[in-house]
Short mmCIF file of C-alpha atoms in Angstrom, two decimals:
data_model
loop_
_atom_site.label_atom_id
_atom_site.label_comp_id
_atom_site.label_asym_id
_atom_site.label_seq_id
_atom_site.Cartn_x
_atom_site.Cartn_y
_atom_site.Cartn_z
CA MET D 16 -23.68 -12.73 -0.66
CA SER D 17 -20.79 -12.94 1.68
CA HIS D 18 -17.89 -15.01 0.48
CA SER D 19 -18.15 -17.55 3.34
CA ALA D 20 -21.34 -18.36 2.11
CA GLU D 21 -20.41 -18.15 -1.58
CA LEU D 22 -17.94 -21.10 -0.33
CA ALA D 23 -20.75 -22.97 1.57
CA SER D 24 -22.81 -22.58 -1.52
CA PRO D 25 -24.17 -26.48 -2.80
CA ALA D 26 -22.52 -25.06 -6.27
CA ALA D 27 -19.12 -24.82 -4.21
CA ARG D 28 -19.78 -27.81 -2.61
CA ARG D 29 -20.43 -30.14 -5.66
CA ALA D 30 -16.97 -28.36 -7.29
CA LEU D 31 -15.29 -31.87 -6.76
CA PRO D 32 -16.24 -35.40 -7.55
CA LYS D 33 -17.34 -37.64 -5.08
CA GLY D 34 -14.44 -38.55 -2.41
CA ARG D 35 -12.23 -35.64 -3.05
CA ALA D 36 -14.42 -32.98 -1.64
CA ARG D 37 -11.63 -33.52 1.33
CA ARG D 38 -8.53 -34.16 -0.66
CA VAL D 39 -6.51 -31.21 -1.97
CA PRO D 40 -4.42 -32.29 -4.87
CA LEU D 41 -0.41 -31.88 -3.97
CA HIS D 42 0.03 -29.47 -6.94
CA ILE D 43 -2.20 -27.22 -4.63
CA LEU D 44 -1.17 -27.99 -1.08
CA LEU D 45 2.58 -28.34 -1.33
CA PRO D 46 3.12 -24.41 -2.59
CA SER D 47 0.79 -23.06 -0.54
CA LEU D 48 1.92 -25.21 2.65
CA VAL D 49 5.53 -23.43 1.61
CA ALA D 50 3.98 -19.87 1.04
CA ALA D 51 2.79 -19.84 4.56
CA ALA D 52 5.81 -21.33 5.98
CA ALA D 53 7.86 -18.74 4.28
CA MET D 54 5.83 -15.94 5.77
CA LEU D 55 6.78 -17.43 9.31
CA VAL D 56 10.38 -16.98 8.97
CA PRO D 57 10.34 -13.55 9.16
CA LEU D 58 8.96 -13.16 12.86
CA PHE D 59 10.73 -16.92 14.31
CA TYR D 60 14.71 -15.20 13.19
CA LEU D 61 13.36 -11.76 14.28
CA ALA D 62 12.27 -13.19 17.74
CA LEU D 63 15.89 -15.16 17.52
CA ARG D 64 17.95 -12.38 17.48
CA ALA D 65 15.91 -10.32 19.89
CA PHE D 66 16.69 -13.15 22.91
CA GLU D 67 19.94 -13.51 21.80
CA ALA D 68 20.37 -10.69 24.93
CA ASP D 69 20.59 -11.92 28.51
CA PRO D 70 18.15 -10.62 30.81
CA GLN D 71 20.00 -7.56 32.12
CA THR D 72 20.59 -6.44 28.71
CA LEU D 73 17.17 -6.98 27.55
CA ALA D 74 15.96 -5.06 30.36
CA ASN D 75 18.06 -2.44 29.48
CA LEU D 76 17.09 -2.40 25.77
CA VAL D 77 13.41 -2.55 25.87
CA LEU D 78 13.05 0.17 29.01
CA ARG D 79 14.93 2.62 27.47
CA GLN D 80 13.54 6.24 27.81
CA ARG D 81 13.81 6.20 24.19
CA ASN D 82 11.85 3.56 22.90
CA LEU D 83 8.78 5.90 24.46
CA ASP D 84 9.77 8.45 22.61
CA LEU D 85 10.05 6.66 19.36
CA LEU D 86 7.01 5.34 20.33
CA LEU D 87 5.05 8.75 20.87
CA ASN D 88 6.81 10.18 17.62
CA THR D 89 5.87 7.40 15.57
CA LEU D 90 1.76 7.85 16.59
CA SER D 91 2.16 11.36 16.49
CA LEU D 92 3.14 11.35 12.95
CA ALA D 93 0.80 8.45 12.02
CA ALA D 94 -1.91 10.59 13.68
CA GLY D 95 -1.11 13.62 12.07
CA VAL D 96 -1.46 12.32 9.09
CA VAL D 97 -4.95 10.74 9.26
CA VAL D 98 -6.11 14.11 10.58
CA MET D 99 -4.66 15.97 7.62
CA THR D 100 -5.31 12.90 4.95
CA THR D 101 -8.98 13.53 5.90
CA LEU D 102 -9.63 16.97 6.03
CA ILE D 103 -7.98 16.28 2.11
CA ALA D 104 -9.84 13.07 0.86
CA LEU D 105 -13.57 14.02 2.34
CA PRO D 106 -14.52 16.91 0.74
CA LEU D 107 -12.86 16.28 -2.63
CA ALA D 108 -14.89 12.93 -2.56
CA TRP D 109 -18.30 15.17 -1.56
CA LEU D 110 -17.37 18.03 -4.39
CA VAL D 111 -16.69 14.88 -6.99
CA VAL D 112 -19.54 12.86 -6.01
CA ARG D 113 -22.15 14.85 -4.72
CA THR D 114 -22.08 18.59 -6.27
CA ASP D 115 -22.50 19.75 -9.50
CA ILE D 116 -19.21 20.67 -9.77
CA ARG D 117 -17.54 20.79 -13.27
CA PHE D 118 -14.70 18.42 -14.83
CA LYS D 119 -15.19 15.81 -11.97
CA ARG D 120 -13.63 13.08 -14.35
CA LEU D 121 -10.54 15.52 -14.31
CA LEU D 122 -10.78 16.23 -10.53
CA THR D 123 -10.70 12.27 -9.62
CA VAL D 124 -7.91 11.75 -12.03
CA LEU D 125 -6.00 14.84 -10.01
CA GLY D 126 -6.81 13.04 -6.84
CA VAL D 127 -5.73 9.64 -7.74
CA ILE D 128 -2.47 10.88 -9.35
CA PRO D 129 -0.21 11.38 -6.38
CA LEU D 130 0.09 7.93 -6.07
CA ALA D 131 2.64 8.53 -8.72
CA VAL D 132 4.55 10.67 -6.47
CA PRO D 133 6.11 7.97 -3.48
CA GLY D 134 6.16 9.80 0.15
CA TYR D 135 10.33 10.27 -0.89
CA VAL D 136 9.93 12.02 -3.80
CA MET D 137 7.30 14.00 -1.92
CA ALA D 138 10.16 14.96 0.28
CA TYR D 139 12.63 15.44 -2.07
CA ALA D 140 10.55 17.79 -3.96
CA LEU D 141 9.47 19.65 -0.25
CA ILE D 142 13.48 19.77 0.74
CA GLY D 143 14.07 21.42 -2.64
CA LEU D 144 11.15 24.14 -2.45
CA GLY D 145 12.82 25.80 0.78
CA GLY D 146 16.41 26.89 2.20
CA ASN D 147 19.20 29.34 0.56
CA TYR D 148 19.13 27.26 -2.58
CA GLY D 149 15.90 26.33 -2.76
CA VAL D 150 14.05 26.57 -5.93
CA LEU D 151 11.30 29.21 -4.51
CA ALA D 152 14.63 31.27 -3.41
CA GLN D 153 16.13 31.04 -6.65
CA LEU D 154 13.47 31.87 -9.10
CA THR D 155 11.89 34.93 -6.74
CA GLY D 156 14.23 35.95 -4.23
CA VAL D 157 11.76 34.54 -1.90
CA GLN D 158 13.28 32.61 0.93
CA LEU D 159 11.41 29.53 3.07
CA PRO D 160 12.44 27.96 5.73
CA ARG D 161 13.86 24.68 5.15
CA ILE D 162 11.00 22.01 5.49
CA ASP D 163 11.86 19.40 7.76
CA GLY D 164 11.21 17.44 10.99
CA TYR D 165 7.74 16.65 12.26
CA VAL D 166 6.03 18.90 9.75
CA GLY D 167 7.80 17.99 6.76
CA ALA D 168 7.23 14.10 7.04
CA LEU D 169 3.57 15.05 7.86
CA LEU D 170 2.94 17.42 4.44
CA ALA D 171 4.77 14.57 2.59
CA LEU D 172 3.44 11.63 3.97
CA SER D 173 -0.32 13.45 3.75
CA LEU D 174 0.34 14.52 0.08
CA TYR D 175 1.21 11.17 -1.30
CA THR D 176 -1.53 8.75 0.60
CA PHE D 177 -4.46 10.48 0.73
CA PRO D 178 -5.99 9.16 -2.71
CA TYR D 179 -6.04 5.54 -0.78
CA LEU D 180 -8.83 7.56 1.63
CA PHE D 181 -10.15 9.38 -1.26
CA LEU D 182 -11.09 6.37 -3.43
CA ASN D 183 -12.68 4.73 -0.77
CA LEU D 184 -15.10 7.42 0.54
CA ARG D 185 -15.58 8.32 -3.30
CA ALA D 186 -16.95 4.99 -4.27
CA THR D 187 -19.24 4.88 -0.53
CA LEU D 188 -20.41 8.48 -1.40
CA ALA D 189 -21.33 7.28 -5.34
CA GLY D 190 -23.07 3.65 -3.97
CA LEU D 191 -24.82 5.26 -1.20
CA ASP D 192 -29.02 5.20 -1.73
CA GLY D 193 -30.45 8.46 -2.04
CA ASN D 194 -33.66 7.09 -0.12
CA LEU D 195 -32.35 7.09 2.88
CA GLU D 196 -31.26 10.84 3.07
CA GLU D 197 -34.80 11.43 1.57
CA SER D 198 -36.74 9.83 4.51
CA ALA D 199 -34.46 11.51 6.98
CA ARG D 200 -35.43 14.72 5.39
CA SER D 201 -39.01 13.52 5.40
CA LEU D 202 -38.55 13.30 9.40
CA GLY D 203 -37.75 16.98 10.00
CA TYR D 204 -33.90 16.52 9.84
CA GLY D 205 -31.89 19.04 8.60
CA ASN D 206 -28.83 18.79 6.40
CA ARG D 207 -26.43 18.46 9.32
CA GLU D 208 -28.29 15.84 11.00
CA VAL D 209 -28.49 14.26 7.78
CA PHE D 210 -24.79 13.94 7.10
CA LEU D 211 -24.18 13.17 11.05
CA LYS D 212 -26.54 10.17 11.85
CA ILE D 213 -27.25 8.79 8.16
CA ILE D 214 -24.17 10.03 5.89
CA LEU D 215 -21.52 9.72 8.03
CA PRO D 216 -22.35 5.93 9.61
CA HIS D 217 -22.27 5.00 5.94
CA LEU D 218 -18.86 6.49 5.48
CA ALA D 219 -17.41 4.88 8.73
CA PRO D 220 -15.96 1.23 6.83
CA SER D 221 -14.66 3.27 3.87
CA LEU D 222 -12.81 5.91 6.84
CA MET D 223 -11.24 2.73 8.58
CA ALA D 224 -10.16 0.99 5.77
CA GLY D 225 -8.07 3.48 4.71
CA TRP D 226 -7.48 5.18 7.89
CA LEU D 227 -5.87 1.70 8.15
CA VAL D 228 -3.77 1.12 4.99
CA ILE D 229 -2.71 5.24 5.66
CA THR D 230 -1.82 3.88 9.05
CA LEU D 231 0.29 0.82 8.23
CA TYR D 232 1.94 2.68 5.63
CA VAL D 233 2.96 5.47 7.73
CA LEU D 234 4.72 3.18 10.33
CA GLY D 235 6.40 1.37 7.86
CA ASP D 236 7.75 4.19 5.93
CA PHE D 237 11.54 5.03 5.64
CA GLY D 238 12.60 7.23 2.87
CA ALA D 239 10.23 10.63 3.52
CA VAL D 240 11.07 10.43 7.23
CA ALA D 241 14.71 9.41 7.04
CA LEU D 242 15.08 12.96 4.67
CA MET D 243 12.79 15.04 6.82
CA ARG D 244 15.19 13.22 9.94
CA TYR D 245 12.73 12.59 11.98
CA GLU D 246 12.55 9.93 14.86
CA ALA D 247 10.67 7.72 14.23
CA PHE D 248 10.45 3.85 14.63
CA SER D 249 11.15 3.08 10.78
CA TYR D 250 14.57 5.43 11.02
CA ALA D 251 15.68 4.38 14.28
CA ILE D 252 15.73 0.70 13.18
CA TYR D 253 18.06 1.80 9.90
CA THR D 254 20.26 3.96 11.90
CA GLN D 255 20.93 1.50 14.96
CA TYR D 256 21.32 -1.39 12.33
CA SER D 257 23.48 0.82 9.63
CA GLY D 258 25.17 3.07 11.78
CA ALA D 259 25.58 1.88 15.66
CA PHE D 260 25.78 -1.92 14.33
CA ASP D 261 23.58 -3.26 17.40
CA ARG D 262 21.83 -5.55 15.34
CA ILE D 263 19.77 -6.87 18.95
CA TYR D 264 18.47 -3.24 19.77
CA ALA D 265 17.49 -2.72 15.79
CA ALA D 266 15.66 -6.25 16.51
CA TRP D 267 13.54 -4.71 19.67
CA LEU D 268 12.78 -2.21 17.83
CA SER D 269 11.93 -3.85 15.01
CA ILE D 270 9.55 -6.20 17.25
CA MET D 271 8.24 -3.05 18.94
CA LEU D 272 7.28 -1.36 15.59
CA LEU D 273 5.42 -4.86 14.71
CA ALA D 274 3.21 -5.12 18.02
CA VAL D 275 1.97 -1.17 17.15
CA ALA D 276 1.32 -2.50 13.45
CA ALA D 277 -0.64 -5.82 14.32
CA SER D 278 -2.47 -3.39 17.34
CA PHE D 279 -4.08 -1.35 14.54
CA VAL D 280 -4.96 -4.06 12.20
CA MET D 281 -6.65 -5.56 15.56
CA LEU D 282 -8.36 -2.57 16.34
CA ASP D 283 -9.83 -2.07 12.93
CA SER D 284 -11.23 -5.55 12.74
CA LEU D 285 -13.35 -4.70 15.89
CA VAL D 286 -14.45 -1.45 15.46
CA VAL D 287 -17.04 -1.34 12.25
CA LYS D 288 -19.17 -4.58 12.63
CA ARG D 289 -22.56 -2.90 11.68
CA LYS D 290 -24.52 -4.02 8.91
CA LEU D 291 -25.17 -1.05 6.65
CA ALA D 292 -27.14 -2.28 3.20
CA ARG D 293 -30.24 -1.28 2.53
CA VAL D 294 -32.83 -4.16 3.53
CA GLY D 295 -36.24 -2.31 1.75
CA THR D 296 -37.84 -3.44 -0.96
CA GLY D 297 -37.51 -0.94 -4.01
CA VAL D 298 -35.01 0.33 -6.32
CA ALA D 299 -32.02 2.57 -4.86
CA ARG D 300 -32.00 6.10 -6.24
CA PRO D 301 -29.33 8.00 -6.71
CA VAL D 302 -28.69 11.63 -4.83
CA LYS D 303 -29.48 14.89 -6.67
CA PRO D 304 -26.24 16.59 -6.64
CA MET D 305 -26.04 19.63 -4.88
CA ARG D 306 -25.62 22.95 -6.21
CA LEU D 307 -22.64 24.58 -4.58
CA GLY D 308 -23.53 28.43 -5.53
CA ARG D 309 -21.39 30.73 -3.84
CA LEU D 310 -19.49 28.09 -2.41
CA ARG D 311 -17.51 27.36 -5.87
CA TRP D 312 -15.74 30.31 -4.32
CA LEU D 313 -14.40 28.23 -1.76
CA ALA D 314 -14.39 25.16 -3.62
CA TYR D 315 -12.33 26.02 -6.19
CA PRO D 316 -9.60 27.79 -4.04
CA TYR D 317 -9.54 24.73 -2.32
CA LEU D 318 -9.21 22.32 -4.88
CA ALA D 319 -6.19 24.34 -6.64
CA LEU D 320 -4.18 24.25 -3.28
CA ILE D 321 -4.75 20.84 -3.04
CA PHE D 322 -3.53 19.76 -6.39
CA GLY D 323 -1.18 22.67 -6.44
CA ALA D 324 0.77 20.76 -3.28
CA SER D 325 0.54 17.40 -4.15
CA VAL D 326 0.82 17.47 -8.10
CA GLY D 327 2.21 20.98 -9.12
CA LEU D 328 4.71 21.14 -6.56
CA PRO D 329 6.68 17.67 -7.89
CA ALA D 330 6.27 19.04 -11.22
CA LEU D 331 7.70 22.44 -10.43
CA ILE D 332 10.54 21.10 -8.61
CA LEU D 333 11.58 18.19 -11.09
CA GLY D 334 10.77 20.70 -13.93
CA TYR D 335 13.50 23.29 -12.51
CA TRP D 336 16.39 20.65 -12.05
CA LEU D 337 15.53 19.26 -15.13
CA VAL D 338 15.19 22.22 -17.70
CA LEU D 339 16.53 25.51 -15.92
CA ALA D 340 19.49 23.61 -13.50
CA PRO D 341 20.28 20.52 -15.17
CA PRO D 342 22.68 18.40 -13.65
CA ASP D 343 25.14 16.52 -16.03
CA LEU D 344 24.34 14.85 -18.91
CA SER D 345 25.84 11.39 -17.71
CA PHE D 346 23.20 11.27 -14.81
CA PHE D 347 20.46 11.47 -17.37
CA ALA D 348 22.33 8.51 -19.73
CA ARG D 349 22.26 6.25 -16.22
CA VAL D 350 18.47 6.28 -16.12
CA PRO D 351 17.95 3.56 -18.47
CA GLY D 352 20.26 1.50 -17.08
CA THR D 353 18.71 1.99 -13.21
CA PHE D 354 15.16 1.36 -14.96
CA LEU D 355 16.43 -1.80 -16.33
CA ARG D 356 17.71 -2.64 -12.84
CA SER D 357 14.81 -1.95 -10.95
CA ALA D 358 12.41 -3.85 -13.61
CA GLY D 359 15.08 -6.66 -13.88
CA ALA D 360 14.12 -7.25 -9.99
CA ALA D 361 10.39 -6.37 -9.55
CA LEU D 362 9.31 -8.71 -12.85
CA PRO D 363 10.65 -11.68 -11.22
CA ALA D 364 9.17 -10.49 -7.82
CA ALA D 365 5.97 -10.46 -9.19
CA LEU D 366 6.09 -13.69 -11.17
CA LEU D 367 7.16 -15.28 -7.97
CA ALA D 368 3.96 -13.63 -6.02
CA ALA D 369 1.73 -14.48 -8.40
CA ALA D 370 3.20 -18.43 -8.36
CA PHE D 371 2.26 -18.60 -4.81
CA ALA D 372 -0.70 -16.67 -5.01
CA LEU D 373 -2.24 -19.03 -7.09
CA PRO D 374 -2.22 -22.09 -5.37
CA ILE D 375 -3.38 -20.57 -2.26
CA ALA D 376 -6.32 -18.54 -3.59
CA TYR D 377 -7.54 -21.94 -5.29
CA LEU D 378 -7.02 -23.52 -1.84
CA THR D 379 -9.20 -21.47 0.03
CA VAL D 380 -11.85 -20.80 -2.71
CA ARG D 381 -12.40 -24.66 -3.69
CA TYR D 382 -10.92 -26.60 -0.36
CA ARG D 383 -12.51 -24.17 1.84
CA SER D 384 -11.26 -25.18 5.60
CA THR D 385 -9.82 -23.91 8.81
CA ALA D 386 -6.56 -25.14 7.50
CA ALA D 387 -6.79 -23.23 4.31
CA THR D 388 -8.27 -19.97 6.48
CA LEU D 389 -5.08 -20.01 8.23
CA ILE D 390 -2.88 -20.07 5.23
CA GLU D 391 -4.86 -17.17 3.44
CA ARG D 392 -3.96 -15.03 6.75
CA SER D 393 -0.44 -16.16 6.85
CA ALA D 394 -0.35 -14.35 3.39
CA TYR D 395 -1.12 -10.98 5.19
CA ILE D 396 1.92 -11.00 6.82
CA GLY D 397 4.73 -10.59 5.11
CA TYR D 398 2.35 -6.79 3.85
CA ALA D 399 1.18 -6.11 7.40
CA ILE D 400 4.90 -6.42 9.05
CA PRO D 401 6.28 -2.62 8.18
CA PRO D 402 8.67 -3.13 5.45
CA LEU D 403 12.41 -2.20 7.16
CA THR D 404 11.07 -4.71 9.94
CA LEU D 405 10.62 -7.34 7.28
CA ALA D 406 13.86 -6.50 5.64
CA LEU D 407 15.88 -6.64 8.78
CA ALA D 408 14.37 -10.15 9.75
CA MET D 409 15.16 -11.53 6.23
CA VAL D 410 19.07 -10.45 7.00
CA PHE D 411 18.92 -12.51 10.18
CA PHE D 412 17.61 -15.11 8.34
CA SER D 413 20.32 -15.53 5.83
CA LEU D 414 23.22 -14.93 8.02
CA ARG D 415 22.26 -17.63 10.57
CA THR D 416 20.79 -20.25 8.14
CA ALA D 417 21.60 -19.06 4.79
CA PRO D 418 25.13 -16.86 4.23
CA PHE D 419 25.05 -17.73 0.68
CA LEU D 420 21.95 -15.73 0.30
CA TYR D 421 23.09 -12.30 2.40
CA GLN D 422 23.40 -9.31 -0.03
CA THR D 423 22.00 -11.17 -3.51
CA LEU D 424 19.68 -10.21 -6.00
CA THR D 425 17.63 -13.40 -5.09
CA LEU D 426 17.09 -12.62 -1.50
CA LEU D 427 15.42 -9.38 -2.30
CA ILE D 428 13.47 -11.05 -5.09
CA VAL D 429 12.21 -13.15 -2.52
CA THR D 430 11.01 -10.83 0.07
CA TRP D 431 9.84 -8.29 -2.49
CA ALA D 432 7.27 -11.48 -3.12
CA MET D 433 6.75 -12.03 0.62
CA ALA D 434 6.02 -8.21 0.87
CA SER D 435 3.29 -8.09 -1.80
CA LEU D 436 1.93 -11.56 -1.91
CA ALA D 437 -1.30 -10.20 -0.84
CA LEU D 438 -1.59 -8.05 -3.47
CA ALA D 439 -1.36 -10.62 -5.75
CA LEU D 440 -4.10 -12.87 -4.21
CA GLY D 441 -7.05 -10.72 -4.14
CA PRO D 442 -7.29 -10.17 -8.15
CA ILE D 443 -6.44 -13.99 -8.40
CA ARG D 444 -9.13 -14.96 -5.96
CA ASN D 445 -11.89 -12.79 -7.51
CA ALA D 446 -11.23 -14.33 -10.84
CA LEU D 447 -11.76 -17.51 -9.36
CA LEU D 448 -14.87 -16.52 -7.66
CA GLN D 449 -16.25 -15.73 -10.56
CA THR D 450 -15.40 -19.49 -12.36
CA ARG D 451 -18.28 -21.61 -12.44
CA PRO D 452 -17.98 -24.51 -10.04
CA ASN D 453 -19.24 -27.18 -12.45
CA MET D 454 -16.98 -26.60 -15.11
CA GLU D 455 -14.57 -28.36 -13.25
CA GLU D 456 -17.67 -31.41 -12.64
CA ALA D 457 -17.81 -31.28 -16.24
CA SER D 458 -13.77 -31.94 -16.75
CA HIS D 459 -13.69 -34.78 -13.78
CA SER D 460 -16.66 -36.66 -15.57
CA LEU D 461 -15.19 -36.84 -19.02
CA GLY D 462 -11.87 -38.29 -17.15
CA HIS D 463 -9.36 -35.40 -16.50
CA GLY D 464 -7.60 -35.28 -13.28
CA PRO D 465 -7.26 -32.53 -11.08
CA LEU D 466 -3.78 -31.64 -12.69
CA SER D 467 -5.37 -31.44 -15.96
CA THR D 468 -8.37 -29.85 -14.96
CA PHE D 469 -6.53 -27.06 -13.25
CA LEU D 470 -4.06 -26.56 -16.54
CA TRP D 471 -6.78 -26.60 -19.04
CA VAL D 472 -10.10 -25.53 -17.39
CA ILE D 473 -9.55 -23.30 -14.56
CA PHE D 474 -5.91 -21.54 -15.52
CA PRO D 475 -7.23 -19.80 -19.08
CA ARG D 476 -9.97 -18.46 -17.17
CA LEU D 477 -7.51 -17.03 -14.04
CA ARG D 478 -5.53 -15.38 -16.81
CA ARG D 479 -6.65 -11.65 -15.95
CA GLY D 480 -6.73 -11.83 -12.81
CA ILE D 481 -3.00 -13.48 -12.56
CA LEU D 482 -1.78 -10.38 -15.40
CA ALA D 483 -3.67 -7.77 -12.79
CA GLY D 484 -1.77 -9.34 -9.90
CA ILE D 485 1.42 -9.30 -11.48
CA ALA D 486 1.12 -5.92 -12.22
CA LEU D 487 -0.16 -4.57 -8.84
CA VAL D 488 3.11 -6.32 -7.64
CA PHE D 489 5.55 -4.74 -10.50
CA VAL D 490 4.34 -1.40 -9.58
CA LEU D 491 4.88 -1.60 -6.51
CA CYS D 492 8.16 -3.10 -6.32
CA MET D 493 9.66 -0.94 -8.55
CA LYS D 494 9.18 1.99 -6.17
CA GLU D 495 9.91 0.19 -3.29
CA LEU D 496 12.96 1.96 -0.95
CA PRO D 497 13.35 0.49 2.56
CA ILE D 498 13.77 -3.23 1.36
CA THR D 499 15.99 -2.43 -1.51
CA PHE D 500 17.77 -0.29 0.77
CA LEU D 501 18.63 -3.06 3.26
CA LEU D 502 18.63 -5.94 1.08
CA ALA D 503 19.59 -5.17 -2.47
CA PRO D 504 23.38 -5.99 -3.53
CA THR D 505 26.18 -3.82 -3.04
CA GLY D 506 26.55 -1.65 -6.24
CA TYR D 507 22.83 -2.74 -7.37
CA THR D 508 21.03 0.90 -7.02
CA THR D 509 17.18 0.95 -7.84
CA LEU D 510 15.71 4.26 -9.04
CA ALA D 511 14.28 4.68 -5.52
CA VAL D 512 17.73 4.22 -3.84
CA THR D 513 19.02 6.36 -6.16
CA VAL D 514 17.08 9.17 -5.57
CA PHE D 515 17.06 8.29 -1.85
CA THR D 516 20.50 8.95 -1.52
CA ARG D 517 21.44 11.89 -4.00
CA THR D 518 18.45 13.55 -1.86
CA SER D 519 20.35 12.58 1.46
CA GLU D 520 23.42 13.97 0.16
CA GLY D 521 22.12 17.06 -0.92
CA MET D 522 22.18 16.48 -4.94
CA LEU D 523 18.89 17.30 -5.79
CA ALA D 524 19.96 18.01 -9.31
CA GLU D 525 21.55 14.52 -9.23
CA ALA D 526 18.32 12.77 -8.14
CA ALA D 527 16.05 14.54 -10.60
CA PRO D 528 16.09 12.26 -13.65
CA PHE D 529 15.56 9.27 -11.50
CA ALA D 530 12.94 10.65 -9.60
CA ALA D 531 11.20 12.05 -12.81
CA ALA D 532 11.66 8.65 -14.49
CA ILE D 533 9.63 7.12 -10.95
CA VAL D 534 6.76 9.24 -11.50
CA VAL D 535 6.22 9.20 -15.44
CA PHE D 536 6.17 5.56 -14.72
CA SER D 537 3.87 5.49 -12.06
CA SER D 538 1.93 8.12 -13.79
CA LEU D 539 1.31 5.39 -16.72
CA SER D 540 0.25 3.01 -14.49
CA VAL D 541 -1.83 4.92 -12.22
CA GLY D 542 -3.34 6.17 -15.94
CA PHE D 543 -3.45 2.57 -17.18
CA LEU D 544 -5.73 1.52 -13.87
CA LEU D 545 -8.29 4.40 -14.08
CA THR D 546 -8.64 3.58 -18.21
CA LYS D 547 -9.50 0.16 -17.02
CA GLU D 548 -11.84 1.24 -13.97
CA GLY D 549 -13.76 3.55 -17.06
CA LYS D 550 -14.30 0.88 -19.25
CA ARG D 551 -15.55 -1.31 -16.64
#
């Protein structure tokens, strides 16, 4: 049943007493409106700052040849990452789901673990591999050219983001009905035709979803492209803002990047419209695993290459700097304090995001309307805006309207919550959809008002969804770099900022303890999520 059908069902319409069907309680409506209005603030102030230029200056800023070069560089990087992640994720998902290869559970874990190595940490590992003082030269005497530029950014981002596509493809392949393929083969289709005409169309929605997430991440990434010195939009925005102090041009670069991101979001909504669910009677049949046979001799080297690059390389580089060429012990002593500073901002941001996501979820599920739909969609603005663009817009907001917030921890926490509100909204909304509306009806019939019904009947049943949303936002903020780099108060260093600044200054050994802390924390978080998936 679709989301809209669920909300239009008789049970959903009976969720409230008669006469209250269209009257939204203030404790639900007001926080939802505040959250929706907050999401529009960055867009308003970004446009306000951009149009401060006179027409002649505006024409000079927008029509620069450099803007076209930045656009081509950014699109080239996004396209390259999409191609490379597909070449990694599709065969990996096929091996795990459709073949008789051994250790499938281990391969799945290894296919997800790269999410624990953020793009800037992967860039740190690649930078530390080559050059005169690279780890490879120190251990073996073999000197590789220093990895940077387009190739470096492409490798760093691809090795970090391919799990997003792998998880989508794995889920779709596992749920595909084997009857479809058997019917096609009974009609004389060969393996190639079955894949192109049956399997690939069913994988199209998963491919598009994964490509969209990866593309939006690449468009907004700052750490990897900055460390690799690759001239993409995000890197140009930062250098223009911090180096040239031309904030009007930085605003226009941000608007251009936002337009590119919005174009991909709109394109994704238009491309895949076909319904791919089975409509026949009978029970769906699982697909019999394909015997690899001699192909094992190709599969295992391929897996070794992928996991060696995405998991083994960061482990090797961090191990070298931590064990064989460790920094001064004072850097290890700074890790706990830096971790606590990161968590001290990430936890309030996660709680704030969940606090705003809860009324929005309740409004859109129990009081479905056009206005509720608009409020729900506004929650995704912060997630769709490239992080550096969002941070720059909040700088403009604080300088013009609330200067007391500039360079404060409060502004960082609020911006983190805005950027991650969509992550908190999903689990809470799903939990609410699984809560029967007649429980609220029974509470109202016993004399309880909307507020007491929400607190004592609904809220306890949303606890797991709320905790899941808080956990997702917390993990994201612990690794977040672009927003932190622009908005963190002077002297307030997080793990991500410390890794970036030390690496950009060539202090790889000093960055290692902080990078290791990020990888360990993220690995534990990914492992926890995989454990929960296994239990379900």
